[in-house]
mmCIF file with all atom_site columns, N, CA and C in Angstrom:
data_model
loop_
_atom_site.group_PDB
_atom_site.id
_atom_site.type_symbol
_atom_site.label_atom_id
_atom_site.label_alt_id
_atom_site.label_comp_id
_atom_site.label_asym_id
_atom_site.label_entity_id
_atom_site.label_seq_id
_atom_site.pdbx_PDB_ins_code
_atom_site.Cartn_x
_atom_site.Cartn_y
_atom_site.Cartn_z
_atom_site.occupancy
_atom_site.B_iso_or_equiv
_atom_site.pdbx_formal_charge
_atom_site.auth_seq_id
_atom_site.auth_comp_id
_atom_site.auth_asym_id
_atom_site.auth_atom_id
_atom_site.pdbx_PDB_model_num
ATOM 1   N N  . LEU A 1 1  ? -0.844  -9.326  -3.076  1.00 0.00 ? 1  LEU A N  1
ATOM 2   C CA . LEU A 1 1  ? 0.078   -9.852  -1.718  1.00 0.00 ? 1  LEU A CA 1
ATOM 3   C C  . LEU A 1 1  ? -1.387  -10.634 -0.778  1.00 0.00 ? 1  LEU A C  1
ATOM 4   N N  . PRO A 1 2  ? -1.300  -11.174 -0.136  1.00 0.00 ? 2  PRO A N  1
ATOM 5   C CA . PRO A 1 2  ? -2.471  -11.776 0.451   1.00 0.00 ? 2  PRO A CA 1
ATOM 6   C C  . PRO A 1 2  ? -2.315  -10.903 2.027   1.00 0.00 ? 2  PRO A C  1
ATOM 7   N N  . LYS A 1 3  ? -3.312  -11.187 2.326   1.00 0.00 ? 3  LYS A N  1
ATOM 8   C CA . LYS A 1 3  ? -3.431  -10.404 4.175   1.00 0.00 ? 3  LYS A CA 1
ATOM 9   C C  . LYS A 1 3  ? -2.165  -10.411 4.926   1.00 0.00 ? 3  LYS A C  1
ATOM 10  N N  . HIS A 1 4  ? -1.634  -9.530  5.247   1.00 0.00 ? 4  HIS A N  1
ATOM 11  C CA . HIS A 1 4  ? -0.697  -9.689  6.413   1.00 0.00 ? 4  HIS A CA 1
ATOM 12  C C  . HIS A 1 4  ? -0.483  -8.470  6.854   1.00 0.00 ? 4  HIS A C  1
ATOM 13  N N  . VAL A 1 5  ? 0.477   -8.655  8.291   1.00 0.00 ? 5  VAL A N  1
ATOM 14  C CA . VAL A 1 5  ? 0.207   -7.127  8.856   1.00 0.00 ? 5  VAL A CA 1
ATOM 15  C C  . VAL A 1 5  ? 2.166   -7.179  9.357   1.00 0.00 ? 5  VAL A C  1
ATOM 16  N N  . HIS A 1 6  ? 2.225   -5.890  9.568   1.00 0.00 ? 6  HIS A N  1
ATOM 17  C CA . HIS A 1 6  ? 3.744   -5.578  10.095  1.00 0.00 ? 6  HIS A CA 1
ATOM 18  C C  . HIS A 1 6  ? 3.783   -4.962  11.775  1.00 0.00 ? 6  HIS A C  1
ATOM 19  N N  . ASP A 1 7  ? 4.520   -5.252  12.481  1.00 0.00 ? 7  ASP A N  1
ATOM 20  C CA . ASP A 1 7  ? 4.442   -5.077  13.977  1.00 0.00 ? 7  ASP A CA 1
ATOM 21  C C  . ASP A 1 7  ? 5.442   -3.327  13.910  1.00 0.00 ? 7  ASP A C  1
ATOM 22  N N  . GLU A 1 8  ? 5.626   -2.927  15.096  1.00 0.00 ? 8  GLU A N  1
ATOM 23  C CA . GLU A 1 8  ? 6.227   -1.279  14.883  1.00 0.00 ? 8  GLU A CA 1
ATOM 24  C C  . GLU A 1 8  ? 7.597   -1.623  14.733  1.00 0.00 ? 8  GLU A C  1
ATOM 25  N N  . SER A 1 9  ? 8.491   -2.686  14.890  1.00 0.00 ? 9  SER A N  1
ATOM 26  C CA . SER A 1 9  ? 9.806   -2.798  14.418  1.00 0.00 ? 9  SER A CA 1
ATOM 27  C C  . SER A 1 9  ? 10.113  -2.784  12.940  1.00 0.00 ? 9  SER A C  1
ATOM 28  N N  . SER A 1 10 ? 9.070   -2.688  11.703  1.00 0.00 ? 10 SER A N  1
ATOM 29  C CA . SER A 1 10 ? 9.423   -2.944  10.637  1.00 0.00 ? 10 SER A CA 1
ATOM 30  C C  . SER A 1 10 ? 8.602   -1.634  9.669   1.00 0.00 ? 10 SER A C  1
ATOM 31  N N  . VAL A 1 11 ? 8.955   -1.634  8.613   1.00 0.00 ? 11 VAL A N  1
ATOM 32  C CA . VAL A 1 11 ? 8.179   -0.463  8.201   1.00 0.00 ? 11 VAL A CA 1
ATOM 33  C C  . VAL A 1 11 ? 8.198   -0.854  6.569   1.00 0.00 ? 11 VAL A C  1
ATOM 34  N N  . HIS A 1 12 ? 6.947   -0.775  5.967   1.00 0.00 ? 12 HIS A N  1
ATOM 35  C CA . HIS A 1 12 ? 6.519   -2.033  4.692   1.00 0.00 ? 12 HIS A CA 1
ATOM 36  C C  . HIS A 1 12 ? 5.899   -0.328  3.839   1.00 0.00 ? 12 HIS A C  1
ATOM 37  N N  . ILE A 1 13 ? 6.748   -0.432  2.513   1.00 0.00 ? 13 ILE A N  1
ATOM 38  C CA . ILE A 1 13 ? 6.325   0.584   1.669   1.00 0.00 ? 13 ILE A CA 1
ATOM 39  C C  . ILE A 1 13 ? 6.575   -0.008  0.448   1.00 0.00 ? 13 ILE A C  1
ATOM 40  N N  . THR A 1 14 ? 5.379   0.293   -0.198  1.00 0.00 ? 14 THR A N  1
ATOM 41  C CA . THR A 1 14 ? 5.183   -0.320  -1.824  1.00 0.00 ? 14 THR A CA 1
ATOM 42  C C  . THR A 1 14 ? 5.065   0.768   -2.767  1.00 0.00 ? 14 THR A C  1
ATOM 43  N N  . ILE A 1 15 ? 6.217   0.513   -3.853  1.00 0.00 ? 15 ILE A N  1
ATOM 44  C CA . ILE A 1 15 ? 6.069   1.382   -5.047  1.00 0.00 ? 15 ILE A CA 1
ATOM 45  C C  . ILE A 1 15 ? 5.369   1.002   -6.178  1.00 0.00 ? 15 ILE A C  1
ATOM 46  N N  . VAL A 1 16 ? 4.512   1.662   -6.872  1.00 0.00 ? 16 VAL A N  1
ATOM 47  C CA . VAL A 1 16 ? 4.157   0.763   -8.017  1.00 0.00 ? 16 VAL A CA 1
ATOM 48  C C  . VAL A 1 16 ? 5.170   1.288   -9.277  1.00 0.00 ? 16 VAL A C  1
ATOM 49  N N  . ALA A 1 17 ? 5.724   0.165   -9.925  1.00 0.00 ? 17 ALA A N  1
ATOM 50  C CA . ALA A 1 17 ? 6.550   0.246   -10.632 1.00 0.00 ? 17 ALA A CA 1
ATOM 51  C C  . ALA A 1 17 ? 5.899   0.456   -12.265 1.00 0.00 ? 17 ALA A C  1
ATOM 52  N N  . ARG A 1 18 ? 4.696   -0.492  -12.588 1.00 0.00 ? 18 ARG A N  1
ATOM 53  C CA . ARG A 1 18 ? 4.296   -0.573  -13.612 1.00 0.00 ? 18 ARG A CA 1
ATOM 54  C C  . ARG A 1 18 ? 2.204   -0.719  -13.029 1.00 0.00 ? 18 ARG A C  1
ATOM 55  N N  . GLY A 1 19 ? 1.719   -0.392  -14.127 1.00 0.00 ? 19 GLY A N  1
ATOM 56  C CA . GLY A 1 19 ? -0.019  -0.606  -14.029 1.00 0.00 ? 19 GLY A CA 1
ATOM 57  C C  . GLY A 1 19 ? -0.429  -0.318  -12.794 1.00 0.00 ? 19 GLY A C  1
ATOM 58  N N  . LYS A 1 20 ? -1.221  -0.745  -12.107 1.00 0.00 ? 20 LYS A N  1
ATOM 59  C CA . LYS A 1 20 ? -2.486  -0.552  -11.114 1.00 0.00 ? 20 LYS A CA 1
ATOM 60  C C  . LYS A 1 20 ? -2.429  -1.453  -10.092 1.00 0.00 ? 20 LYS A C  1
ATOM 61  N N  . ILE A 1 21 ? -2.807  -0.757  -8.788  1.00 0.00 ? 21 ILE A N  1
ATOM 62  C CA . ILE A 1 21 ? -2.899  -1.761  -7.889  1.00 0.00 ? 21 ILE A CA 1
ATOM 63  C C  . ILE A 1 21 ? -3.772  -1.380  -6.756  1.00 0.00 ? 21 ILE A C  1
ATOM 64  N N  . LYS A 1 22 ? -4.759  -2.112  -6.273  1.00 0.00 ? 22 LYS A N  1
ATOM 65  C CA . LYS A 1 22 ? -5.552  -1.638  -5.057  1.00 0.00 ? 22 LYS A CA 1
ATOM 66  C C  . LYS A 1 22 ? -4.982  -2.100  -3.817  1.00 0.00 ? 22 LYS A C  1
ATOM 67  N N  . ALA A 1 23 ? -4.894  -1.125  -2.778  1.00 0.00 ? 23 ALA A N  1
ATOM 68  C CA . ALA A 1 23 ? -4.088  -1.471  -1.656  1.00 0.00 ? 23 ALA A CA 1
ATOM 69  C C  . ALA A 1 23 ? -5.240  -1.473  -0.637  1.00 0.00 ? 23 ALA A C  1
ATOM 70  N N  . TYR A 1 24 ? -5.672  -2.341  0.438   1.00 0.00 ? 24 TYR A N  1
ATOM 71  C CA . TYR A 1 24 ? -7.103  -2.088  1.143   1.00 0.00 ? 24 TYR A CA 1
ATOM 72  C C  . TYR A 1 24 ? -6.567  -2.797  2.750   1.00 0.00 ? 24 TYR A C  1
ATOM 73  N N  . SER A 1 25 ? -7.749  -2.056  3.503   1.00 0.00 ? 25 SER A N  1
ATOM 74  C CA . SER A 1 25 ? -7.356  -2.661  4.876   1.00 0.00 ? 25 SER A CA 1
ATOM 75  C C  . SER A 1 25 ? -8.809  -2.476  5.281   1.00 0.00 ? 25 SER A C  1
ATOM 76  N N  . HIS A 1 26 ? -9.010  -3.072  6.503   1.00 0.00 ? 26 HIS A N  1
ATOM 77  C CA . HIS A 1 26 ? -10.533 -3.030  7.140   1.00 0.00 ? 26 HIS A CA 1
ATOM 78  C C  . HIS A 1 26 ? -11.401 -1.715  7.020   1.00 0.00 ? 26 HIS A C  1
ATOM 79  N N  . ASP A 1 27 ? -10.381 -0.571  7.151   1.00 0.00 ? 27 ASP A N  1
ATOM 80  C CA . ASP A 1 27 ? -11.303 0.879   6.852   1.00 0.00 ? 27 ASP A CA 1
ATOM 81  C C  . ASP A 1 27 ? -10.846 1.666   5.672   1.00 0.00 ? 27 ASP A C  1
ATOM 82  N N  . TRP A 1 28 ? -10.186 1.331   5.072   1.00 0.00 ? 28 TRP A N  1
ATOM 83  C CA . TRP A 1 28 ? -10.029 2.370   3.729   1.00 0.00 ? 28 TRP A CA 1
ATOM 84  C C  . TRP A 1 28 ? -9.229  0.854   2.815   1.00 0.00 ? 28 TRP A C  1
ATOM 85  N N  . GLN A 1 29 ? -9.415  1.787   1.632   1.00 0.00 ? 29 GLN A N  1
ATOM 86  C CA . GLN A 1 29 ? -8.873  1.279   0.377   1.00 0.00 ? 29 GLN A CA 1
ATOM 87  C C  . GLN A 1 29 ? -8.344  2.443   -0.627  1.00 0.00 ? 29 GLN A C  1
ATOM 88  N N  . ILE A 1 30 ? -7.275  2.322   -1.212  1.00 0.00 ? 30 ILE A N  1
ATOM 89  C CA . ILE A 1 30 ? -6.777  3.054   -2.287  1.00 0.00 ? 30 ILE A CA 1
ATOM 90  C C  . ILE A 1 30 ? -6.417  2.478   -3.642  1.00 0.00 ? 30 ILE A C  1
ATOM 91  N N  . GLU A 1 31 ? -6.192  3.365   -4.719  1.00 0.00 ? 31 GLU A N  1
ATOM 92  C CA . GLU A 1 31 ? -5.865  2.726   -6.039  1.00 0.00 ? 31 GLU A CA 1
ATOM 93  C C  . GLU A 1 31 ? -4.403  3.651   -6.342  1.00 0.00 ? 31 GLU A C  1
ATOM 94  N N  . ALA A 1 32 ? -3.553  2.956   -6.617  1.00 0.00 ? 32 ALA A N  1
ATOM 95  C CA . ALA A 1 32 ? -2.435  3.726   -7.075  1.00 0.00 ? 32 ALA A CA 1
ATOM 96  C C  . ALA A 1 32 ? -1.848  3.087   -8.536  1.00 0.00 ? 32 ALA A C  1
ATOM 97  N N  . THR A 1 33 ? -1.123  4.051   -8.872  1.00 0.00 ? 33 THR A N  1
ATOM 98  C CA . THR A 1 33 ? -0.753  3.477   -10.456 1.00 0.00 ? 33 THR A CA 1
ATOM 99  C C  . THR A 1 33 ? 0.613   4.136   -10.334 1.00 0.00 ? 33 THR A C  1
ATOM 100 N N  . SER A 1 34 ? 1.367   3.694   -11.278 1.00 0.00 ? 34 SER A N  1
ATOM 101 C CA . SER A 1 34 ? 3.108   3.758   -11.290 1.00 0.00 ? 34 SER A CA 1
ATOM 102 C C  . SER A 1 34 ? 3.210   5.136   -11.327 1.00 0.00 ? 34 SER A C  1
ATOM 103 N N  . GLY A 1 35 ? 4.256   4.926   -10.396 1.00 0.00 ? 35 GLY A N  1
ATOM 104 C CA . GLY A 1 35 ? 5.002   5.763   -9.901  1.00 0.00 ? 35 GLY A CA 1
ATOM 105 C C  . GLY A 1 35 ? 4.469   6.732   -8.274  1.00 0.00 ? 35 GLY A C  1
ATOM 106 N N  . GLN A 1 36 ? 3.529   5.815   -7.716  1.00 0.00 ? 36 GLN A N  1
ATOM 107 C CA . GLN A 1 36 ? 2.921   6.310   -6.870  1.00 0.00 ? 36 GLN A CA 1
ATOM 108 C C  . GLN A 1 36 ? 3.479   5.084   -5.638  1.00 0.00 ? 36 GLN A C  1
ATOM 109 N N  . ILE A 1 37 ? 3.369   5.712   -4.171  1.00 0.00 ? 37 ILE A N  1
ATOM 110 C CA . ILE A 1 37 ? 4.058   5.251   -2.979  1.00 0.00 ? 37 ILE A CA 1
ATOM 111 C C  . ILE A 1 37 ? 2.910   4.856   -2.249  1.00 0.00 ? 37 ILE A C  1
ATOM 112 N N  . VAL A 1 38 ? 2.788   3.663   -1.738  1.00 0.00 ? 38 VAL A N  1
ATOM 113 C CA . VAL A 1 38 ? 1.765   3.169   -0.801  1.00 0.00 ? 38 VAL A CA 1
ATOM 114 C C  . VAL A 1 38 ? 2.671   3.328   0.887   1.00 0.00 ? 38 VAL A C  1
ATOM 115 N N  . ASP A 1 39 ? 2.337   3.857   1.652   1.00 0.00 ? 39 ASP A N  1
ATOM 116 C CA . ASP A 1 39 ? 3.023   3.327   3.016   1.00 0.00 ? 39 ASP A CA 1
ATOM 117 C C  . ASP A 1 39 ? 1.994   3.019   4.082   1.00 0.00 ? 39 ASP A C  1
ATOM 118 N N  . PHE A 1 40 ? 2.403   1.757   4.426   1.00 0.00 ? 40 PHE A N  1
ATOM 119 C CA . PHE A 1 40 ? 1.784   0.829   5.451   1.00 0.00 ? 40 PHE A CA 1
ATOM 120 C C  . PHE A 1 40 ? 2.010   1.521   7.012   1.00 0.00 ? 40 PHE A C  1
ATOM 121 N N  . ARG A 1 41 ? 1.007   1.588   7.770   1.00 0.00 ? 41 ARG A N  1
ATOM 122 C CA . ARG A 1 41 ? 0.732   1.487   9.230   1.00 0.00 ? 41 ARG A CA 1
ATOM 123 C C  . ARG A 1 41 ? 1.228   0.603   9.975   1.00 0.00 ? 41 ARG A C  1
ATOM 124 N N  . PRO A 1 42 ? 1.961   0.662   11.277  1.00 0.00 ? 42 PRO A N  1
ATOM 125 C CA . PRO A 1 42 ? 2.389   -0.746  11.641  1.00 0.00 ? 42 PRO A CA 1
ATOM 126 C C  . PRO A 1 42 ? 1.021   -1.262  12.464  1.00 0.00 ? 42 PRO A C  1
ATOM 127 N N  . HIS A 1 43 ? 0.780   -2.685  12.632  1.00 0.00 ? 43 HIS A N  1
ATOM 128 C CA . HIS A 1 43 ? -0.163  -3.507  13.079  1.00 0.00 ? 43 HIS A CA 1
ATOM 129 C C  . HIS A 1 43 ? -1.619  -3.094  12.521  1.00 0.00 ? 43 HIS A C  1
ATOM 130 N N  . GLU A 1 44 ? -1.403  -2.627  11.152  1.00 0.00 ? 44 GLU A N  1
ATOM 131 C CA . GLU A 1 44 ? -2.473  -2.210  10.272  1.00 0.00 ? 44 GLU A CA 1
ATOM 132 C C  . GLU A 1 44 ? -2.845  -3.727  9.198   1.00 0.00 ? 44 GLU A C  1
ATOM 133 N N  . PRO A 1 45 ? -3.584  -4.880  9.299   1.00 0.00 ? 45 PRO A N  1
ATOM 134 C CA . PRO A 1 45 ? -3.313  -5.534  8.484   1.00 0.00 ? 45 PRO A CA 1
ATOM 135 C C  . PRO A 1 45 ? -3.919  -5.313  7.025   1.00 0.00 ? 45 PRO A C  1
ATOM 136 N N  . HIS A 1 46 ? -3.143  -5.568  5.904   1.00 0.00 ? 46 HIS A N  1
ATOM 137 C CA . HIS A 1 46 ? -3.292  -5.281  4.452   1.00 0.00 ? 46 HIS A CA 1
ATOM 138 C C  . HIS A 1 46 ? -3.280  -5.996  3.882   1.00 0.00 ? 46 HIS A C  1
ATOM 139 N N  . GLU A 1 47 ? -3.896  -5.712  2.467   1.00 0.00 ? 47 GLU A N  1
ATOM 140 C CA . GLU A 1 47 ? -3.793  -6.588  1.117   1.00 0.00 ? 47 GLU A CA 1
ATOM 141 C C  . GLU A 1 47 ? -3.665  -5.626  0.099   1.00 0.00 ? 47 GLU A C  1
ATOM 142 N N  . ILE A 1 48 ? -2.758  -6.360  -1.107  1.00 0.00 ? 48 ILE A N  1
ATOM 143 C CA . ILE A 1 48 ? -2.484  -5.867  -2.291  1.00 0.00 ? 48 ILE A CA 1
ATOM 144 C C  . ILE A 1 48 ? -3.053  -6.467  -3.402  1.00 0.00 ? 48 ILE A C  1
ATOM 145 N N  . MET A 1 49 ? -3.486  -5.940  -4.765  1.00 0.00 ? 49 MET A N  1
ATOM 146 C CA . MET A 1 49 ? -4.204  -6.492  -5.644  1.00 0.00 ? 49 MET A CA 1
ATOM 147 C C  . MET A 1 49 ? -3.844  -5.706  -6.889  1.00 0.00 ? 49 MET A C  1
ATOM 148 N N  . ALA A 1 50 ? -3.552  -6.660  -7.596  1.00 0.00 ? 50 ALA A N  1
ATOM 149 C CA . ALA A 1 50 ? -2.936  -5.863  -8.866  1.00 0.00 ? 50 ALA A CA 1
ATOM 150 C C  . ALA A 1 50 ? -4.117  -5.619  -10.060 1.00 0.00 ? 50 ALA A C  1
ATOM 151 N N  . LEU A 1 51 ? -4.506  -4.966  -10.402 1.00 0.00 ? 51 LEU A N  1
ATOM 152 C CA . LEU A 1 51 ? -5.935  -4.185  -11.252 1.00 0.00 ? 51 LEU A CA 1
ATOM 153 C C  . LEU A 1 51 ? -5.669  -4.551  -12.602 1.00 0.00 ? 51 LEU A C  1
ATOM 154 N N  . GLU A 1 52 ? -4.466  -4.393  -13.246 1.00 0.00 ? 52 GLU A N  1
ATOM 155 C CA . GLU A 1 52 ? -4.164  -4.528  -14.491 1.00 0.00 ? 52 GLU A CA 1
ATOM 156 C C  . GLU A 1 52 ? -3.192  -5.597  -14.938 1.00 0.00 ? 52 GLU A C  1
ATOM 157 N N  . ASP A 1 53 ? -3.051  -6.399  -16.150 1.00 0.00 ? 53 ASP A N  1
ATOM 158 C CA . ASP A 1 53 ? -1.932  -7.542  -16.411 1.00 0.00 ? 53 ASP A CA 1
ATOM 159 C C  . ASP A 1 53 ? -0.678  -6.685  -16.199 1.00 0.00 ? 53 ASP A C  1
ATOM 160 N N  . ASN A 1 54 ? 0.194   -7.336  -15.891 1.00 0.00 ? 54 ASN A N  1
ATOM 161 C CA . ASN A 1 54 ? 1.407   -6.869  -16.069 1.00 0.00 ? 54 ASN A CA 1
ATOM 162 C C  . ASN A 1 54 ? 2.081   -5.855  -15.202 1.00 0.00 ? 54 ASN A C  1
ATOM 163 N N  . THR A 1 55 ? 1.265   -5.965  -14.025 1.00 0.00 ? 55 THR A N  1
ATOM 164 C CA . THR A 1 55 ? 1.822   -4.647  -13.187 1.00 0.00 ? 55 THR A CA 1
ATOM 165 C C  . THR A 1 55 ? 2.592   -5.353  -12.559 1.00 0.00 ? 55 THR A C  1
ATOM 166 N N  . ARG A 1 56 ? 3.544   -4.373  -11.899 1.00 0.00 ? 56 ARG A N  1
ATOM 167 C CA . ARG A 1 56 ? 4.844   -4.406  -11.179 1.00 0.00 ? 56 ARG A CA 1
ATOM 168 C C  . ARG A 1 56 ? 4.807   -3.632  -10.067 1.00 0.00 ? 56 ARG A C  1
ATOM 169 N N  . ILE A 1 57 ? 5.561   -4.350  -8.757  1.00 0.00 ? 57 ILE A N  1
ATOM 170 C CA . ILE A 1 57 ? 5.551   -3.328  -7.528  1.00 0.00 ? 57 ILE A CA 1
ATOM 171 C C  . ILE A 1 57 ? 6.864   -3.267  -6.988  1.00 0.00 ? 57 ILE A C  1
ATOM 172 N N  . ILE A 1 58 ? 7.587   -2.635  -6.416  1.00 0.00 ? 58 ILE A N  1
ATOM 173 C CA . ILE A 1 58 ? 8.514   -2.856  -5.678  1.00 0.00 ? 58 ILE A CA 1
ATOM 174 C C  . ILE A 1 58 ? 8.390   -2.908  -4.017  1.00 0.00 ? 58 ILE A C  1
ATOM 175 N N  . ASN A 1 59 ? 8.408   -3.625  -3.301  1.00 0.00 ? 59 ASN A N  1
ATOM 176 C CA . ASN A 1 59 ? 8.168   -3.638  -1.833  1.00 0.00 ? 59 ASN A CA 1
ATOM 177 C C  . ASN A 1 59 ? 9.465   -3.499  -1.042  1.00 0.00 ? 59 ASN A C  1
ATOM 178 N N  . PHE A 1 60 ? 9.755   -2.519  0.108   1.00 0.00 ? 60 PHE A N  1
ATOM 179 C CA . PHE A 1 60 ? 10.595  -2.331  1.027   1.00 0.00 ? 60 PHE A CA 1
ATOM 180 C C  . PHE A 1 60 ? 10.174  -2.382  2.334   1.00 0.00 ? 60 PHE A C  1
ATOM 181 N N  . GLN A 1 61 ? 11.032  -3.542  2.863   1.00 0.00 ? 61 GLN A N  1
ATOM 182 C CA . GLN A 1 61 ? 10.488  -3.620  4.021   1.00 0.00 ? 61 GLN A CA 1
ATOM 183 C C  . GLN A 1 61 ? 11.875  -3.469  4.896   1.00 0.00 ? 61 GLN A C  1
ATOM 184 N N  . LYS A 1 62 ? 11.810  -2.670  5.959   1.00 0.00 ? 62 LYS A N  1
ATOM 185 C CA . LYS A 1 62 ? 13.089  -2.199  6.878   1.00 0.00 ? 62 LYS A CA 1
ATOM 186 C C  . LYS A 1 62 ? 12.531  -2.446  8.371   1.00 0.00 ? 62 LYS A C  1
ATOM 187 N N  . ARG A 1 63 ? 13.714  -3.151  8.765   1.00 0.00 ? 63 ARG A N  1
ATOM 188 C CA . ARG A 1 63 ? 13.399  -3.341  10.223  1.00 0.00 ? 63 ARG A CA 1
ATOM 189 C C  . ARG A 1 63 ? 13.848  -2.370  11.033  1.00 0.00 ? 63 ARG A C  1
ATOM 190 N N  . LEU A 1 64 ? 13.239  -1.611  11.982  1.00 0.00 ? 64 LEU A N  1
ATOM 191 C CA . LEU A 1 64 ? 13.401  -0.626  12.716  1.00 0.00 ? 64 LEU A CA 1
ATOM 192 C C  . LEU A 1 64 ? 14.577  -0.977  14.032  1.00 0.00 ? 64 LEU A C  1
ATOM 193 N N  . GLY A 1 65 ? 15.769  -0.612  14.419  1.00 0.00 ? 65 GLY A N  1
ATOM 194 C CA . GLY A 1 65 ? 15.938  -0.569  15.615  1.00 0.00 ? 65 GLY A CA 1
ATOM 195 C C  . GLY A 1 65 ? 16.928  -2.163  15.501  1.00 0.00 ? 65 GLY A C  1
ATOM 196 N N  . GLY A 1 66 ? 17.674  -2.193  16.638  1.00 0.00 ? 66 GLY A N  1
ATOM 197 C CA . GLY A 1 66 ? 18.425  -3.673  16.617  1.00 0.00 ? 66 GLY A CA 1
ATOM 198 C C  . GLY A 1 66 ? 19.613  -3.765  15.225  1.00 0.00 ? 66 GLY A C  1
ATOM 199 N N  . VAL A 1 67 ? 20.090  -4.840  15.256  1.00 0.00 ? 67 VAL A N  1
ATOM 200 C CA . VAL A 1 67 ? 21.162  -5.313  14.319  1.00 0.00 ? 67 VAL A CA 1
ATOM 201 C C  . VAL A 1 67 ? 20.399  -6.388  13.616  1.00 0.00 ? 67 VAL A C  1
ATOM 202 N N  . TYR A 1 68 ? 20.958  -6.079  12.016  1.00 0.00 ? 68 TYR A N  1
ATOM 203 C CA . TYR A 1 68 ? 20.388  -7.244  10.928  1.00 0.00 ? 68 TYR A CA 1
ATOM 204 C C  . TYR A 1 68 ? 21.250  -8.474  11.402  1.00 0.00 ? 68 TYR A C  1
ATOM 205 N N  . GLN A 1 69 ? 20.852  -9.851  11.690  1.00 0.00 ? 69 GLN A N  1
ATOM 206 C CA . GLN A 1 69 ? 21.500  -10.821 12.007  1.00 0.00 ? 69 GLN A CA 1
ATOM 207 C C  . GLN A 1 69 ? 21.697  -12.041 9.806   1.00 0.00 ? 69 GLN A C  1
ATOM 208 N N  . GLY A 1 70 ? 21.238  -11.205 9.067   1.00 0.00 ? 70 GLY A N  1
ATOM 209 C CA . GLY A 1 70 ? 21.423  -11.633 7.899   1.00 0.00 ? 70 GLY A CA 1
ATOM 210 C C  . GLY A 1 70 ? 20.065  -13.105 7.959   1.00 0.00 ? 70 GLY A C  1
ATOM 211 N N  . ASP A 1 71 ? 20.395  -13.234 6.803   1.00 0.00 ? 71 ASP A N  1
ATOM 212 C CA . ASP A 1 71 ? 19.038  -14.289 6.719   1.00 0.00 ? 71 ASP A CA 1
ATOM 213 C C  . ASP A 1 71 ? 19.579  -15.990 6.665   1.00 0.00 ? 71 ASP A C  1
ATOM 214 N N  . GLY A 1 72 ? 20.630  -16.158 7.104   1.00 0.00 ? 72 GLY A N  1
ATOM 215 C CA . GLY A 1 72 ? 20.980  -17.630 7.088   1.00 0.00 ? 72 GLY A CA 1
ATOM 216 C C  . GLY A 1 72 ? 21.621  -18.119 5.612   1.00 0.00 ? 72 GLY A C  1
ATOM 217 N N  . VAL A 1 73 ? 21.527  -17.327 4.779   1.00 0.00 ? 73 VAL A N  1
ATOM 218 C CA . VAL A 1 73 ? 22.211  -17.855 3.653   1.00 0.00 ? 73 VAL A CA 1
ATOM 219 C C  . VAL A 1 73 ? 23.870  -17.107 3.399   1.00 0.00 ? 73 VAL A C  1
#
């Protein structure tokens, strides 16, 4: 995933389902393998890169507070 950022109203969690990733920001980087979870802090630009072929991740992004308005579909 290219570099992006989330504000304090949302939570971004990535689960590595298969393979290996590198997640990094301006002042840290980690490698995570199958079964590991990466939890990103608000206002922290971050990027995720697959380190192995056929790597699969599951991303959860949850909006905090307020009422979900739907996506218009």
